[in-house]
């Protein structure tokens, strides 16, 4: 049997940073008079920072110059990083550390495949930077999810064929990217958002070592 491996999304799979993105975007929405709820925040999951801003602006029918967009994204990221700075190992989602250690100990290849430009800072904060030998994040790609670029680069780094990669994702855009890359997809979350995934788990606590072994066979 050919070798298989895993590609992990970051936000929503390894750590729950969606709440910090929400708080940081919410402040901008308030400044601009845009009604922005936690439900709206769902639309931002897995999509790039630039696309997130576009979505927020379209919710309030607000138009900005490119200069203003850059300025607001920078400010949002500073607020976001202030939350991230407070993260530690306790912010790792249930079962993930155990699974990563198991994969490492058994030489099963795995990579990060995240849209975030802050991925390394976050991994360092929760003490997982060392364990990842392959990292593909928002700094490495020119096309955001649902474009498959991020996962295809990860497959290359792992020296695996796309069809032998198993993507763990919490966002609809990420599941679509995995599909377009012809990879196996495991959705973490609700059927409503992630119905397109090959497998669906309600939370990372269900992504046990036994379950991962099953995916490899
Ligand atoms: P940043 P993932 C994504 O990370 C988040 O889900 C998404 O909400 C965020 O807009 C995007 O990263 C960009 O993040 O502003 O840190 O570059 O889920 O692909 O790990
Ligand atoms: Mg995610």
mmCIF file of C-alpha atoms in Angstrom, residues 45-200:
data_model
loop_
_atom_site.group_PDB
_atom_site.id
_atom_site.type_symbol
_atom_site.label_atom_id
_atom_site.label_comp_id
_atom_site.label_asym_id
_atom_site.label_seq_id
_atom_site.Cartn_x
_atom_site.Cartn_y
_atom_site.Cartn_z
ATOM 1 C CA UNK A 45 -13.636 30.745 8.556
ATOM 2 C CA UNK A 46 -10.852 29.387 6.384
ATOM 3 C CA UNK A 47 -10.802 32.383 4.059
ATOM 4 C CA UNK A 48 -7.846 34.768 3.787
ATOM 5 C CA UNK A 49 -7.535 38.035 5.671
ATOM 6 C CA UNK A 50 -8.149 40.081 2.517
ATOM 7 C CA UNK A 51 -11.229 38.071 1.566
ATOM 8 C CA UNK A 52 -12.491 38.327 5.163
ATOM 9 C CA UNK A 53 -12.335 42.114 4.961
ATOM 10 C CA UNK A 54 -14.181 42.068 1.632
ATOM 11 C CA UNK A 55 -16.962 39.970 3.185
ATOM 12 C CA UNK A 56 -17.239 42.304 6.175
ATOM 13 C CA UNK A 57 -17.401 45.363 3.913
ATOM 14 C CA UNK A 58 -20.027 43.792 1.693
ATOM 15 C CA UNK A 59 -22.195 43.070 4.767
ATOM 16 C CA UNK A 60 -22.355 46.807 5.432
ATOM 17 C CA UNK A 61 -22.195 47.942 1.817
ATOM 18 C CA UNK A 62 -19.029 49.886 2.657
ATOM 19 C CA UNK A 63 -16.464 50.890 0.043
ATOM 20 C CA UNK A 64 -12.850 51.621 0.983
ATOM 21 C CA UNK A 65 -9.719 52.582 -0.920
ATOM 22 C CA UNK A 66 -6.885 50.041 -1.140
ATOM 23 C CA UNK A 67 -4.890 52.209 1.248
ATOM 24 C CA UNK A 68 -7.683 52.126 3.844
ATOM 25 C CA UNK A 69 -8.099 48.374 3.408
ATOM 26 C CA UNK A 70 -4.392 47.803 4.097
ATOM 27 C CA UNK A 71 -4.530 50.060 7.154
ATOM 28 C CA UNK A 72 -7.603 48.358 8.615
ATOM 29 C CA UNK A 73 -6.209 44.861 8.001
ATOM 30 C CA UNK A 74 -2.991 45.829 9.741
ATOM 31 C CA UNK A 75 -4.906 47.207 12.720
ATOM 32 C CA UNK A 76 -7.125 44.138 12.865
ATOM 33 C CA UNK A 77 -4.089 41.880 12.864
ATOM 34 C CA UNK A 78 -2.449 43.815 15.713
ATOM 35 C CA UNK A 79 -5.627 43.335 17.796
ATOM 36 C CA UNK A 80 -5.791 39.661 16.812
ATOM 37 C CA UNK A 81 -2.143 39.073 17.767
ATOM 38 C CA UNK A 82 -2.756 40.598 21.190
ATOM 39 C CA UNK A 83 -5.243 37.775 21.835
ATOM 40 C CA UNK A 84 -2.919 35.186 20.304
ATOM 41 C CA UNK A 85 -0.105 36.318 22.617
ATOM 42 C CA UNK A 86 -2.119 35.026 25.564
ATOM 43 C CA UNK A 87 -2.432 31.505 24.143
ATOM 44 C CA UNK A 88 -0.634 28.512 25.598
ATOM 45 C CA UNK A 89 -0.739 24.695 25.432
ATOM 46 C CA UNK A 90 -4.147 24.677 27.099
ATOM 47 C CA UNK A 91 -5.571 26.204 23.906
ATOM 48 C CA UNK A 92 -4.793 23.110 21.825
ATOM 49 C CA UNK A 93 -8.069 21.450 20.881
ATOM 50 C CA UNK A 94 -8.954 18.136 22.478
ATOM 51 C CA UNK A 95 -7.033 15.084 21.233
ATOM 52 C CA UNK A 96 -4.797 16.950 18.793
ATOM 53 C CA UNK A 97 -1.527 16.866 20.708
ATOM 54 C CA UNK A 98 -1.868 13.121 21.351
ATOM 55 C CA UNK A 99 -2.583 12.484 17.685
ATOM 56 C CA UNK A 100 0.370 14.569 16.472
ATOM 57 C CA UNK A 101 2.714 12.781 18.886
ATOM 58 C CA UNK A 102 1.422 9.416 17.687
ATOM 59 C CA UNK A 103 1.970 10.365 14.040
ATOM 60 C CA UNK A 104 5.461 11.657 14.793
ATOM 61 C CA UNK A 105 6.450 8.570 16.776
ATOM 62 C CA UNK A 106 5.220 6.310 13.986
ATOM 63 C CA UNK A 107 6.823 8.293 11.148
ATOM 64 C CA UNK A 108 3.463 8.979 9.553
ATOM 65 C CA UNK A 109 3.893 12.167 7.498
ATOM 66 C CA UNK A 110 1.870 15.264 8.366
ATOM 67 C CA UNK A 111 1.877 18.935 7.476
ATOM 68 C CA UNK A 112 0.100 22.124 8.385
ATOM 69 C CA UNK A 113 -2.150 23.532 5.639
ATOM 70 C CA UNK A 114 -3.480 26.857 6.874
ATOM 71 C CA UNK A 115 -4.684 30.107 5.319
ATOM 72 C CA UNK A 116 -3.249 32.064 8.229
ATOM 73 C CA UNK A 117 -0.210 34.298 7.900
ATOM 74 C CA UNK A 118 0.140 34.027 11.683
ATOM 75 C CA UNK A 119 0.427 30.228 11.725
ATOM 76 C CA UNK A 120 4.002 30.047 13.018
ATOM 77 C CA UNK A 121 3.375 32.528 15.839
ATOM 78 C CA UNK A 122 0.289 30.564 16.918
ATOM 79 C CA UNK A 123 2.069 27.189 16.790
ATOM 80 C CA UNK A 124 4.932 28.615 18.777
ATOM 81 C CA UNK A 125 2.534 30.043 21.365
ATOM 82 C CA UNK A 126 0.923 26.662 21.973
ATOM 83 C CA UNK A 127 4.275 24.880 21.843
ATOM 84 C CA UNK A 128 3.642 22.887 18.663
ATOM 85 C CA UNK A 129 6.073 24.575 16.300
ATOM 86 C CA UNK A 130 8.781 21.952 16.826
ATOM 87 C CA UNK A 131 6.579 18.976 16.035
ATOM 88 C CA UNK A 132 5.687 20.247 12.560
ATOM 89 C CA UNK A 133 8.457 19.568 10.086
ATOM 90 C CA UNK A 134 6.248 20.656 7.190
ATOM 91 C CA UNK A 135 4.304 23.910 7.351
ATOM 92 C CA UNK A 136 2.345 25.545 4.549
ATOM 93 C CA UNK A 137 0.515 28.724 5.510
ATOM 94 C CA UNK A 138 -0.877 31.987 4.176
ATOM 95 C CA UNK A 139 2.626 33.252 3.426
ATOM 96 C CA UNK A 140 3.292 30.431 0.969
ATOM 97 C CA UNK A 141 0.248 30.707 -1.252
ATOM 98 C CA UNK A 142 -1.017 33.158 -3.811
ATOM 99 C CA UNK A 143 -4.496 31.665 -4.048
ATOM 100 C CA UNK A 144 -6.640 31.258 -0.931
ATOM 101 C CA UNK A 145 -8.919 28.312 -0.068
ATOM 102 C CA UNK A 146 -11.165 27.077 -1.719
ATOM 103 C CA UNK A 147 -8.292 27.056 -4.196
ATOM 104 C CA UNK A 148 -6.372 23.810 -3.539
ATOM 105 C CA UNK A 149 -2.912 25.454 -3.746
ATOM 106 C CA UNK A 150 -2.169 25.292 0.003
ATOM 107 C CA UNK A 151 -2.890 21.550 0.181
ATOM 108 C CA UNK A 152 -1.086 20.725 -3.066
ATOM 109 C CA UNK A 153 2.076 22.437 -1.806
ATOM 110 C CA UNK A 154 1.725 20.491 1.457
ATOM 111 C CA UNK A 155 1.466 17.206 -0.494
ATOM 112 C CA UNK A 156 4.630 18.121 -2.380
ATOM 113 C CA UNK A 157 6.458 18.850 0.874
ATOM 114 C CA UNK A 158 5.330 15.494 2.243
ATOM 115 C CA UNK A 159 6.271 13.784 -1.040
ATOM 116 C CA UNK A 160 2.814 12.220 -1.166
ATOM 117 C CA UNK A 161 0.362 11.940 -4.026
ATOM 118 C CA UNK A 162 -2.702 14.149 -3.408
ATOM 119 C CA UNK A 163 -4.984 11.104 -3.278
ATOM 120 C CA UNK A 164 -2.904 9.778 -0.389
ATOM 121 C CA UNK A 165 -3.402 12.935 1.691
ATOM 122 C CA UNK A 166 -6.088 13.197 4.350
ATOM 123 C CA UNK A 167 -7.134 16.788 5.065
ATOM 124 C CA UNK A 168 -8.568 17.744 8.453
ATOM 125 C CA UNK A 169 -10.636 20.935 8.111
ATOM 126 C CA UNK A 170 -13.295 22.933 9.943
ATOM 127 C CA UNK A 171 -14.300 25.298 7.129
ATOM 128 C CA UNK A 172 -16.424 24.778 4.040
ATOM 129 C CA UNK A 173 -13.790 26.595 1.944
ATOM 130 C CA UNK A 174 -11.179 24.111 3.177
ATOM 131 C CA UNK A 175 -13.292 21.052 2.411
ATOM 132 C CA UNK A 176 -13.851 22.380 -1.092
ATOM 133 C CA UNK A 177 -10.104 22.985 -1.482
ATOM 134 C CA UNK A 178 -9.401 19.387 -0.393
ATOM 135 C CA UNK A 179 -11.956 18.086 -2.896
ATOM 136 C CA UNK A 180 -10.435 20.128 -5.706
ATOM 137 C CA UNK A 181 -7.019 18.737 -4.734
ATOM 138 C CA UNK A 182 -8.499 15.211 -4.977
ATOM 139 C CA UNK A 183 -7.657 14.500 -1.345
ATOM 140 C CA UNK A 184 -9.652 12.708 1.329
ATOM 141 C CA UNK A 185 -11.423 15.225 3.581
ATOM 142 C CA UNK A 186 -12.449 15.028 7.221
ATOM 143 C CA UNK A 187 -14.728 17.847 8.383
ATOM 144 C CA UNK A 188 -14.703 18.956 12.009
ATOM 145 C CA UNK A 189 -18.039 20.602 12.780
ATOM 146 C CA UNK A 190 -21.643 20.652 11.623
ATOM 147 C CA UNK A 191 -23.181 18.752 8.717
ATOM 148 C CA UNK A 192 -24.918 21.972 7.707
ATOM 149 C CA UNK A 193 -21.605 23.674 6.850
ATOM 150 C CA UNK A 194 -19.441 20.655 6.030
ATOM 151 C CA UNK A 195 -21.823 18.254 4.319
ATOM 152 C CA UNK A 196 -19.423 17.928 1.372
ATOM 153 C CA UNK A 197 -16.692 16.294 3.499
ATOM 154 C CA UNK A 198 -15.911 12.587 2.977
ATOM 155 C CA UNK A 199 -16.043 12.067 6.743
ATOM 156 C CA UNK A 200 -17.575 14.266 9.405
#
